[in-house]
Amino acid sequence: MITVKKIKAEDTYFLRKQILRKNIDLPHQFEGDFSEDTFHLGVFENDELQTIGTFMKVDLKELKGKHYQLRGMATSEKGRGKGFGKLLLKFATNQLEELKIDFLWCNAREIALKFYEKNDFKIMGERFTNKAGPHFKMYKSITK
Ligand SMILES: CC(C)(COP(=O)(O)OP(=O)(O)OC[C@H]1O[C@@H](n2cnc3c(N)ncnc32)[C@H](O)[C@@H]1OP(=O)(O)O)[C@@H](O)C(=O)NCCC(=O)NCCS
């Protein structure tokens, strides 16, 4: 059985460390993990956490209206390609719609660009690089 639900910040740490911080010298805890506006989502397959994503109320000056930032998006290696990432983003979009948020944005790793494009994100600005490799800023309209 596949379920999507809100989870605690601490529940994301195992997959963040395993997938997003492997050989990367950056903290697995994010500033804002425990902010009142932040929520964390998990996709479970038979009670096993497969996909995580964190949503923080962070405005981006290039966009109009109210914004959330997606951080820490990852699916376990064995869970990939099963639609769990897409499911998590769909659930998040519904939550953000209820909060009357206009745009969701993220710093997308170049290796995950196609995933975000398939989920209606668009590139803004130039490619940039940080400790986790090449990235693009991407955004998706929530209110349409
Ligand atoms: C990117 C990631 C989160 C996608 O999760 P997922 O659960 O495998 O994604 P889904 O199964 O929901 O895929 C949705 C669609 O995107 C496509 N897709 C997913 N990852 C892709 C990738 N890396 N490259 C190209 N297409 C990809 C899938 O084929 C699928 O397409 P479809 O709708 O036509 O079938 C996962 O590959 C991952 O954890 N990667 C490593 C960590 C990472 O880079 N995270 C992003 C940080 S910004």
GROMACS .gro file of N, CA and C and ligand atoms in nm:
model
  480
    1MET      N    1   0.083  -0.119   0.000
    1MET     CA    2   0.000   0.000   0.000
    1MET      C    3   0.088   0.126   0.000
    2ILE      N    4   0.048   0.223  -0.079
    2ILE     CA    5   0.125   0.348  -0.090
    2ILE      C    6   0.049   0.460  -0.017
    3THR      N    7   0.118   0.529   0.072
    3THR     CA    8   0.054   0.642   0.143
    3THR      C    9   0.147   0.764   0.143
    4VAL      N   10   0.084   0.882   0.144
    4VAL     CA   11   0.161   1.007   0.156
    4VAL      C   12   0.112   1.076   0.282
    5LYS      N   13   0.204   1.124   0.364
    5LYS     CA   14   0.161   1.196   0.485
    5LYS      C   15   0.269   1.291   0.535
    6LYS      N   16   0.226   1.379   0.624
    6LYS     CA   17   0.322   1.467   0.688
    6LYS      C   18   0.407   1.386   0.785
    7ILE      N   19   0.537   1.419   0.789
    7ILE     CA   20   0.628   1.350   0.880
    7ILE      C   21   0.708   1.456   0.957
    8LYS      N   22   0.785   1.409   1.056
    8LYS     CA   23   0.866   1.502   1.135
    8LYS      C   24   0.999   1.528   1.063
    9ALA      N   25   1.061   1.642   1.094
    9ALA     CA   26   1.192   1.675   1.036
    9ALA      C   27   1.289   1.558   1.056
   10GLU      N   28   1.291   1.503   1.177
   10GLU     CA   29   1.387   1.397   1.209
   10GLU      C   30   1.367   1.273   1.122
   11ASP      N   31   1.243   1.251   1.078
   11ASP     CA   32   1.214   1.133   0.995
   11ASP      C   33   1.282   1.142   0.858
   12THR      N   34   1.316   1.265   0.816
   12THR     CA   35   1.378   1.281   0.684
   12THR      C   36   1.530   1.259   0.688
   13TYR      N   37   1.587   1.260   0.808
   13TYR     CA   38   1.734   1.268   0.817
   13TYR      C   39   1.805   1.146   0.758
   14PHE      N   40   1.746   1.027   0.778
   14PHE     CA   41   1.813   0.907   0.728
   14PHE      C   42   1.829   0.914   0.576
   15LEU      N   43   1.720   0.942   0.505
   15LEU     CA   44   1.729   0.947   0.358
   15LEU      C   45   1.808   1.069   0.311
   16ARG      N   46   1.795   1.181   0.381
   16ARG     CA   47   1.878   1.297   0.343
   16ARG      C   48   2.026   1.260   0.348
   17LYS      N   49   2.065   1.195   0.459
   17LYS     CA   50   2.208   1.160   0.476
   17LYS      C   51   2.251   1.060   0.370
   18GLN      N   52   2.166   0.958   0.352
   18GLN     CA   53   2.202   0.848   0.262
   18GLN      C   54   2.208   0.893   0.115
   19ILE      N   55   2.114   0.979   0.075
   19ILE     CA   56   2.104   1.012  -0.068
   19ILE      C   57   2.160   1.150  -0.100
   20LEU      N   58   2.123   1.247  -0.021
   20LEU     CA   59   2.158   1.386  -0.058
   20LEU      C   60   2.291   1.434  -0.001
   21ARG      N   61   2.342   1.363   0.098
   21ARG     CA   62   2.468   1.409   0.161
   21ARG      C   63   2.581   1.309   0.145
   22LYS      N   64   2.561   1.209   0.059
   22LYS     CA   65   2.664   1.108   0.036
   22LYS      C   66   2.785   1.176  -0.030
   23ASN      N   67   2.899   1.172   0.034
   23ASN     CA   68   3.023   1.237  -0.016
   23ASN      C   69   3.007   1.389  -0.035
   24ILE      N   70   2.911   1.448   0.030
   24ILE     CA   71   2.892   1.593   0.018
   24ILE      C   72   2.900   1.654   0.157
   25ASP      N   73   2.991   1.748   0.172
   25ASP     CA   74   3.016   1.808   0.302
   25ASP      C   75   2.919   1.925   0.329
   26LEU      N   76   2.795   1.890   0.349
   26LEU     CA   77   2.692   1.989   0.385
   26LEU      C   78   2.606   1.927   0.495
   27PRO      N   79   2.549   2.010   0.585
   27PRO     CA   80   2.467   1.953   0.693
   27PRO      C   81   2.339   1.888   0.641
   28HIS      N   82   2.297   1.781   0.708
   28HIS     CA   83   2.171   1.716   0.668
   28HIS      C   84   2.051   1.783   0.737
   29GLN      N   85   2.080   1.866   0.838
   29GLN     CA   86   1.972   1.943   0.901
   29GLN      C   87   1.967   2.079   0.833
   30PHE      N   88   1.847   2.126   0.804
   30PHE     CA   89   1.834   2.254   0.735
   30PHE      C   90   1.785   2.360   0.833
   31GLU      N   91   1.835   2.482   0.814
   31GLU     CA   92   1.782   2.594   0.889
   31GLU      C   93   1.635   2.606   0.847
   32GLY      N   94   1.547   2.615   0.942
   32GLY     CA   95   1.405   2.624   0.906
   32GLY      C   96   1.331   2.492   0.915
   33ASP      N   97   1.403   2.383   0.942
   33ASP     CA   98   1.337   2.251   0.955
   33ASP      C   99   1.224   2.253   1.057
   34PHE      N  100   1.242   2.334   1.163
   34PHE     CA  101   1.143   2.334   1.271
   34PHE      C  102   1.059   2.462   1.275
   35SER      N  103   1.067   2.542   1.168
   35SER     CA  104   0.986   2.664   1.165
   35SER      C  105   0.838   2.628   1.158
   36GLU      N  106   0.758   2.717   1.210
   36GLU     CA  107   0.613   2.690   1.219
   36GLU      C  108   0.551   2.664   1.082
   37ASP      N  109   0.598   2.736   0.980
   37ASP     CA  110   0.540   2.723   0.846
   37ASP      C  111   0.592   2.603   0.767
   38THR      N  112   0.698   2.542   0.815
   38THR     CA  113   0.761   2.432   0.740
   38THR      C  114   0.680   2.303   0.756
   39PHE      N  115   0.667   2.228   0.644
   39PHE     CA  116   0.614   2.092   0.658
   39PHE      C  117   0.699   1.994   0.577
   40HIS      N  118   0.700   1.870   0.626
   40HIS     CA  119   0.779   1.764   0.565
   40HIS      C  120   0.683   1.654   0.522
   41LEU      N  121   0.702   1.602   0.401
   41LEU     CA  122   0.616   1.495   0.353
   41LEU      C  123   0.695   1.368   0.328
   42GLY      N  124   0.627   1.256   0.345
   42GLY     CA  125   0.689   1.127   0.316
   42GLY      C  126   0.595   1.039   0.239
   43VAL      N  127   0.650   0.962   0.145
   43VAL     CA  128   0.572   0.859   0.075
   43VAL      C  129   0.617   0.724   0.131
   44PHE      N  130   0.520   0.647   0.174
   44PHE     CA  131   0.549   0.517   0.233
   44PHE      C  132   0.498   0.405   0.143
   45GLU      N  133   0.581   0.303   0.127
   45GLU     CA  134   0.537   0.180   0.059
   45GLU      C  135   0.537   0.072   0.166
   46ASN      N  136   0.420   0.021   0.197
   46ASN     CA  137   0.408  -0.078   0.305
   46ASN      C  138   0.481  -0.033   0.432
   47ASP      N  139   0.452   0.087   0.475
   47ASP     CA  140   0.507   0.143   0.599
   47ASP      C  141   0.657   0.176   0.593
   48GLU      N  142   0.717   0.159   0.479
   48GLU     CA  143   0.860   0.193   0.466
   48GLU      C  144   0.874   0.326   0.392
   49LEU      N  145   0.945   0.421   0.457
   49LEU     CA  146   0.960   0.553   0.397
   49LEU      C  147   1.048   0.545   0.272
   50GLN      N  148   0.994   0.591   0.158
   50GLN     CA  149   1.067   0.581   0.031
   50GLN      C  150   1.105   0.717  -0.025
   51THR      N  151   1.019   0.816  -0.004
   51THR     CA  152   1.043   0.948  -0.063
   51THR      C  153   1.019   1.057   0.041
   52ILE      N  154   1.107   1.158   0.038
   52ILE     CA  155   1.092   1.271   0.131
   52ILE      C  156   1.097   1.404   0.055
   53GLY      N  157   1.035   1.505   0.114
   53GLY     CA  158   1.043   1.641   0.061
   53GLY      C  159   1.007   1.737   0.173
   54THR      N  160   1.078   1.851   0.177
   54THR     CA  161   1.056   1.950   0.281
   54THR      C  162   1.012   2.081   0.216
   55PHE      N  163   0.913   2.145   0.274
   55PHE     CA  164   0.852   2.265   0.215
   55PHE      C  165   0.861   2.378   0.316
   56MET      N  166   0.933   2.485   0.275
   56MET     CA  167   0.960   2.597   0.367
   56MET      C  168   0.910   2.727   0.309
   57LYS      N  169   0.857   2.812   0.394
   57LYS     CA  170   0.804   2.940   0.347
   57LYS      C  171   0.920   3.037   0.328
   58VAL      N  172   0.975   3.035   0.207
   58VAL     CA  173   1.088   3.123   0.174
   58VAL      C  174   1.054   3.197   0.046
   59ASP      N  175   1.051   3.328   0.052
   59ASP     CA  176   1.019   3.406  -0.068
   59ASP      C  177   1.140   3.421  -0.158
   60LEU      N  178   1.112   3.429  -0.287
   60LEU     CA  179   1.216   3.449  -0.387
   60LEU      C  180   1.185   3.581  -0.457
   61LYS      N  181   1.282   3.671  -0.458
   61LYS     CA  182   1.251   3.808  -0.505
   61LYS      C  183   1.206   3.813  -0.652
   62GLU      N  184   1.248   3.715  -0.731
   62GLU     CA  185   1.214   3.715  -0.873
   62GLU      C  186   1.066   3.683  -0.900
   63LEU      N  187   0.995   3.629  -0.800
   63LEU     CA  188   0.856   3.586  -0.822
   63LEU      C  189   0.757   3.678  -0.750
   64LYS      N  190   0.635   3.680  -0.805
   64LYS     CA  191   0.531   3.760  -0.739
   64LYS      C  192   0.454   3.675  -0.637
   65GLY      N  193   0.384   3.741  -0.547
   65GLY     CA  194   0.294   3.669  -0.456
   65GLY      C  195   0.366   3.600  -0.342
   66LYS      N  196   0.307   3.484  -0.298
   66LYS     CA  197   0.359   3.411  -0.182
   66LYS      C  198   0.427   3.281  -0.229
   67HIS      N  199   0.540   3.250  -0.167
   67HIS     CA  200   0.621   3.139  -0.218
   67HIS      C  201   0.658   3.037  -0.110
   68TYR      N  202   0.678   2.913  -0.152
   68TYR     CA  203   0.740   2.811  -0.070
   68TYR      C  204   0.861   2.756  -0.145
   69GLN      N  205   0.960   2.713  -0.069
   69GLN     CA  206   1.077   2.648  -0.129
   69GLN      C  207   1.073   2.498  -0.099
   70LEU      N  208   1.098   2.419  -0.200
   70LEU     CA  209   1.111   2.273  -0.183
   70LEU      C  210   1.258   2.242  -0.157
   71ARG      N  211   1.283   2.167  -0.050
   71ARG     CA  212   1.421   2.124  -0.020
   71ARG      C  213   1.423   1.975   0.012
   72GLY      N  214   1.539   1.915   0.002
   72GLY     CA  215   1.557   1.777   0.049
   72GLY      C  216   1.470   1.675  -0.020
   73MET      N  217   1.453   1.689  -0.152
   73MET     CA  218   1.369   1.595  -0.228
   73MET      C  219   1.452   1.472  -0.264
   74ALA      N  220   1.406   1.357  -0.221
   74ALA     CA  221   1.482   1.234  -0.251
   74ALA      C  222   1.394   1.110  -0.241
   75THR      N  223   1.425   1.014  -0.325
   75THR     CA  224   1.361   0.882  -0.320
   75THR      C  225   1.471   0.778  -0.300
   76SER      N  226   1.445   0.681  -0.213
   76SER     CA  227   1.542   0.573  -0.189
   76SER      C  228   1.576   0.506  -0.322
   77GLU      N  229   1.693   0.447  -0.331
   77GLU     CA  230   1.733   0.388  -0.460
   77GLU      C  231   1.633   0.284  -0.508
   78LYS      N  232   1.586   0.202  -0.416
   78LYS     CA  233   1.495   0.095  -0.461
   78LYS      C  234   1.354   0.147  -0.493
   79GLY      N  235   1.325   0.269  -0.446
   79GLY     CA  236   1.189   0.323  -0.470
   79GLY      C  237   1.178   0.408  -0.596
   80ARG      N  238   1.290   0.428  -0.664
   80ARG     CA  239   1.289   0.523  -0.778
   80ARG      C  240   1.211   0.473  -0.899
   81GLY      N  241   1.155   0.571  -0.972
   81GLY     CA  242   1.085   0.538  -1.097
   81GLY      C  243   0.949   0.474  -1.076
   82LYS      N  244   0.899   0.479  -0.952
   82LYS     CA  245   0.768   0.420  -0.924
   82LYS      C  246   0.660   0.526  -0.909
   83GLY      N  247   0.698   0.651  -0.935
   83GLY     CA  248   0.600   0.759  -0.926
   83GLY      C  249   0.586   0.819  -0.788
   84PHE      N  250   0.674   0.781  -0.694
   84PHE     CA  251   0.661   0.831  -0.556
   84PHE      C  252   0.693   0.981  -0.548
   85GLY      N  253   0.795   1.023  -0.624
   85GLY     CA  254   0.831   1.165  -0.625
   85GLY      C  255   0.716   1.250  -0.677
   86LYS      N  256   0.658   1.201  -0.786
   86LYS     CA  257   0.545   1.273  -0.847
   86LYS      C  258   0.427   1.282  -0.749
   87LEU      N  259   0.401   1.171  -0.680
   87LEU     CA  260   0.292   1.165  -0.583
   87LEU      C  261   0.313   1.266  -0.469
   88LEU      N  262   0.437   1.272  -0.422
   88LEU     CA  263   0.468   1.366  -0.313
   88LEU      C  264   0.446   1.511  -0.358
   89LEU      N  265   0.488   1.543  -0.481
   89LEU     CA  266   0.471   1.680  -0.530
   89LEU      C  267   0.323   1.714  -0.551
   90LYS      N  268   0.245   1.615  -0.592
   90LYS     CA  269   0.102   1.637  -0.612
   90LYS      C  270   0.034   1.668  -0.476
   91PHE      N  271   0.070   1.589  -0.377
   91PHE     CA  272   0.017   1.609  -0.242
   91PHE      C  273   0.056   1.748  -0.190
   92ALA      N  274   0.183   1.784  -0.213
   92ALA     CA  275   0.233   1.915  -0.168
   92ALA      C  276   0.158   2.029  -0.237
   93THR      N  277   0.135   2.011  -0.367
   93THR     CA  278   0.066   2.116  -0.443
   93THR      C  279  -0.073   2.140  -0.384
   94ASN      N  280  -0.142   2.035  -0.347
   94ASN     CA  281  -0.274   2.051  -0.284
   94ASN      C  282  -0.264   2.125  -0.152
   95GLN      N  283  -0.164   2.092  -0.074
   95GLN     CA  284  -0.143   2.161   0.055
   95GLN      C  285  -0.116   2.310   0.032
   96LEU      N  286  -0.031   2.338  -0.067
   96LEU     CA  287   0.009   2.477  -0.094
   96LEU      C  288  -0.109   2.557  -0.151
   97GLU      N  289  -0.193   2.490  -0.227
   97GLU     CA  290  -0.314   2.555  -0.280
   97GLU      C  291  -0.401   2.601  -0.164
   98GLU      N  292  -0.416   2.514  -0.065
   98GLU     CA  293  -0.498   2.547   0.052
   98GLU      C  294  -0.438   2.665   0.129
   99LEU      N  295  -0.306   2.676   0.126
   99LEU     CA  296  -0.238   2.786   0.195
   99LEU      C  297  -0.233   2.913   0.110
  100LYS      N  298  -0.294   2.905  -0.010
  100LYS     CA  299  -0.299   3.020  -0.103
  100LYS      C  300  -0.159   3.068  -0.144
  101ILE      N  301  -0.072   2.971  -0.167
  101ILE     CA  302   0.064   3.000  -0.212
  101ILE      C  303   0.064   3.009  -0.365
  102ASP      N  304   0.139   3.105  -0.418
  102ASP     CA  305   0.140   3.126  -0.564
  102ASP      C  306   0.245   3.040  -0.636
  103PHE      N  307   0.362   3.030  -0.577
  103PHE     CA  308   0.470   2.956  -0.644
  103PHE      C  309   0.547   2.866  -0.549
  104LEU      N  310   0.586   2.750  -0.601
  104LEU     CA  311   0.682   2.661  -0.534
  104LEU      C  312   0.811   2.670  -0.614
  105TRP      N  313   0.925   2.686  -0.545
  105TRP     CA  314   1.052   2.694  -0.617
  105TRP      C  315   1.155   2.605  -0.550
  106CYS      N  316   1.263   2.579  -0.622
  106CYS     CA  317   1.370   2.496  -0.565
  106CYS      C  318   1.502   2.521  -0.637
  107ASN      N  319   1.610   2.484  -0.572
  107ASN     CA  320   1.740   2.478  -0.638
  107ASN      C  321   1.756   2.334  -0.682
  108ALA      N  322   1.734   2.309  -0.810
  108ALA     CA  323   1.729   2.171  -0.861
  108ALA      C  324   1.866   2.126  -0.908
  109ARG      N  325   1.906   2.008  -0.860
  109ARG     CA  326   2.030   1.951  -0.912
  109ARG      C  327   2.012   1.922  -1.060
  110GLU      N  328   2.116   1.947  -1.136
  110GLU     CA  329   2.106   1.925  -1.281
  110GLU      C  330   2.066   1.781  -1.314
  111ILE      N  331   2.112   1.685  -1.235
  111ILE     CA  332   2.080   1.544  -1.261
  111ILE      C  333   1.930   1.516  -1.243
  112ALA      N  334   1.860   1.604  -1.173
  112ALA     CA  335   1.718   1.582  -1.147
  112ALA      C  336   1.628   1.675  -1.231
  113LEU      N  337   1.690   1.747  -1.324
  113LEU     CA  338   1.616   1.847  -1.402
  113LEU      C  339   1.492   1.790  -1.472
  114LYS      N  340   1.511   1.675  -1.535
  114LYS     CA  341   1.400   1.612  -1.610
  114LYS      C  342   1.283   1.579  -1.518
  115PHE      N  343   1.318   1.534  -1.398
  115PHE     CA  344   1.214   1.501  -1.300
  115PHE      C  345   1.129   1.625  -1.271
  116TYR      N  346   1.196   1.738  -1.249
  116TYR     CA  347   1.121   1.860  -1.218
  116TYR      C  348   1.043   1.909  -1.339
  117GLU      N  349   1.104   1.899  -1.456
  117GLU     CA  350   1.032   1.943  -1.577
  117GLU      C  351   0.906   1.860  -1.598
  118LYS      N  352   0.915   1.731  -1.570
  118LYS     CA  353   0.797   1.644  -1.585
  118LYS      C  354   0.690   1.678  -1.481
  119ASN      N  355   0.731   1.750  -1.377
  119ASN     CA  356   0.635   1.791  -1.274
  119ASN      C  357   0.605   1.941  -1.281
  120ASP      N  358   0.613   1.994  -1.403
  120ASP     CA  359   0.569   2.132  -1.434
  120ASP      C  360   0.656   2.244  -1.381
  121PHE      N  361   0.779   2.212  -1.340
  121PHE     CA  362   0.871   2.319  -1.299
  121PHE      C  363   0.940   2.376  -1.423
  122LYS      N  364   0.970   2.505  -1.418
  122LYS     CA  365   1.042   2.573  -1.526
  122LYS      C  366   1.172   2.632  -1.472
  123ILE      N  367   1.271   2.638  -1.560
  123ILE     CA  368   1.401   2.695  -1.521
  123ILE      C  369   1.393   2.846  -1.516
  124MET      N  370   1.458   2.906  -1.416
  124MET     CA  371   1.476   3.052  -1.418
  124MET      C  372   1.624   3.083  -1.395
  125GLY      N  373   1.677   3.175  -1.469
  125GLY     CA  374   1.816   3.217  -1.448
  125GLY      C  375   1.918   3.118  -1.500
  126GLU      N  376   2.042   3.141  -1.458
  126GLU     CA  377   2.157   3.067  -1.510
  126GLU      C  378   2.191   2.946  -1.424
  127ARG      N  379   2.258   2.851  -1.484
  127ARG     CA  380   2.312   2.735  -1.412
  127ARG      C  381   2.412   2.785  -1.308
  128PHE      N  382   2.410   2.727  -1.188
  128PHE     CA  383   2.510   2.762  -1.087
  128PHE      C  384   2.557   2.636  -1.016
  129THR      N  385   2.671   2.649  -0.949
  129THR     CA  386   2.729   2.529  -0.885
  129THR      C  387   2.753   2.556  -0.737
  130ASN      N  388   2.719   2.458  -0.654
  130ASN     CA  389   2.756   2.465  -0.512
  130ASN      C  390   2.819   2.331  -0.473
  131LYS      N  391   2.835   2.307  -0.343
  131LYS     CA  392   2.903   2.185  -0.298
  131LYS      C  393   2.835   2.057  -0.346
  132ALA      N  394   2.705   2.068  -0.378
  132ALA     CA  395   2.630   1.949  -0.422
  132ALA      C  396   2.628   1.939  -0.575
  133GLY      N  397   2.709   2.023  -0.645
  133GLY     CA  398   2.717   2.011  -0.791
  133GLY      C  399   2.638   2.117  -0.864
  134PRO      N  400   2.622   2.101  -0.998
  134PRO     CA  401   2.550   2.200  -1.078
  134PRO      C  402   2.399   2.201  -1.051
  135HIS      N  403   2.343   2.321  -1.050
  135HIS     CA  404   2.201   2.340  -1.018
  135HIS      C  405   2.135   2.442  -1.112
  136PHE      N  406   2.004   2.437  -1.116
  136PHE     CA  407   1.924   2.544  -1.175
  136PHE      C  408   1.816   2.584  -1.075
  137LYS      N  409   1.785   2.711  -1.071
  137LYS     CA  410   1.668   2.754  -0.994
  137LYS      C  411   1.546   2.720  -1.078
  138MET      N  412   1.445   2.657  -1.016
  138MET     CA  413   1.324   2.621  -1.091
  138MET      C  414   1.201   2.662  -1.011
  139TYR      N  415   1.091   2.684  -1.081
  139TYR     CA  416   0.968   2.725  -1.011
  139TYR      C  417   0.846   2.665  -1.080
  140LYS      N  418   0.741   2.655  -1.002
  140LYS     CA  419   0.616   2.600  -1.053
  140LYS      C  420   0.501   2.684  -0.999
  141SER      N  421   0.408   2.718  -1.085
  141SER     CA  422   0.293   2.795  -1.042
  141SER      C  423   0.194   2.702  -0.968
  142ILE      N  424   0.146   2.747  -0.855
  142ILE     CA  425   0.051   2.665  -0.778
  142ILE      C  426  -0.093   2.707  -0.809
  143THR      N  427  -0.114   2.837  -0.813
  143THR     CA  428  -0.252   2.886  -0.828
  143THR      C  429  -0.297   2.888  -0.974
  144LYS      N  430  -0.202   2.875  -1.066
  144LYS     CA  431  -0.223   2.872  -1.213
  144LYS      C  432  -0.273   3.004  -1.268
  145LIG     C1  433   1.486   1.298  -0.848
  145LIG     C2  434   1.414   1.192  -0.764
  145LIG     C3  435   1.370   1.254  -0.631
  145LIG     C4  436   1.291   1.142  -0.841
  145LIG     O1  437   1.215   1.059  -0.758
  145LIG     P1  438   1.128   0.936  -0.815
  145LIG     O2  439   1.042   0.892  -0.701
  145LIG     O3  440   1.219   0.834  -0.875
  145LIG     O4  441   1.045   1.007  -0.929
  145LIG     P2  442   0.912   0.954  -1.003
  145LIG     O5  443   0.916   0.804  -1.009
  145LIG     O6  444   0.794   1.017  -0.943
  145LIG     O7  445   0.936   1.016  -1.148
  145LIG     C5  446   0.847   1.106  -1.206
  145LIG     C6  447   0.887   1.124  -1.351
  145LIG     O8  448   1.019   1.182  -1.361
  145LIG     C7  449   1.108   1.095  -1.430
  145LIG     N1  450   1.235   1.099  -1.363
  145LIG     C8  451   1.257   1.080  -1.231
  145LIG     N2  452   1.387   1.096  -1.202
  145LIG     C9  453   1.448   1.126  -1.319
  145LIG    C10  454   1.581   1.156  -1.355
  145LIG     N3  455   1.680   1.159  -1.263
  145LIG     N4  456   1.608   1.182  -1.486
  145LIG    C11  457   1.508   1.179  -1.580
  145LIG     N5  458   1.379   1.154  -1.550
  145LIG    C12  459   1.351   1.128  -1.422
  145LIG    C13  460   1.044   0.958  -1.423
  145LIG     O9  461   1.083   0.879  -1.534
  145LIG    C14  462   0.896   0.992  -1.426
  145LIG    O10  463   0.853   1.016  -1.557
  145LIG     P3  464   0.704   0.974  -1.610
  145LIG    O11  465   0.607   1.056  -1.530
  145LIG    O12  466   0.708   1.009  -1.753
  145LIG    O13  467   0.693   0.829  -1.583
  145LIG    C15  468   1.505   1.069  -0.737
  145LIG    O14  469   1.556   1.023  -0.861
  145LIG    C16  470   1.623   1.098  -0.644
  145LIG    O15  471   1.611   1.087  -0.523
  145LIG     N6  472   1.739   1.129  -0.700
  145LIG    C17  473   1.861   1.151  -0.621
  145LIG    C18  474   1.851   1.274  -0.532
  145LIG    C19  475   1.823   1.401  -0.610
  145LIG    O16  476   1.888   1.431  -0.708
  145LIG     N7  477   1.723   1.475  -0.560
  145LIG    C20  478   1.687   1.603  -0.617
  145LIG    C21  479   1.764   1.709  -0.547
  145LIG     S1  480   1.730   1.869  -0.616
   0.00000   0.00000   0.00000
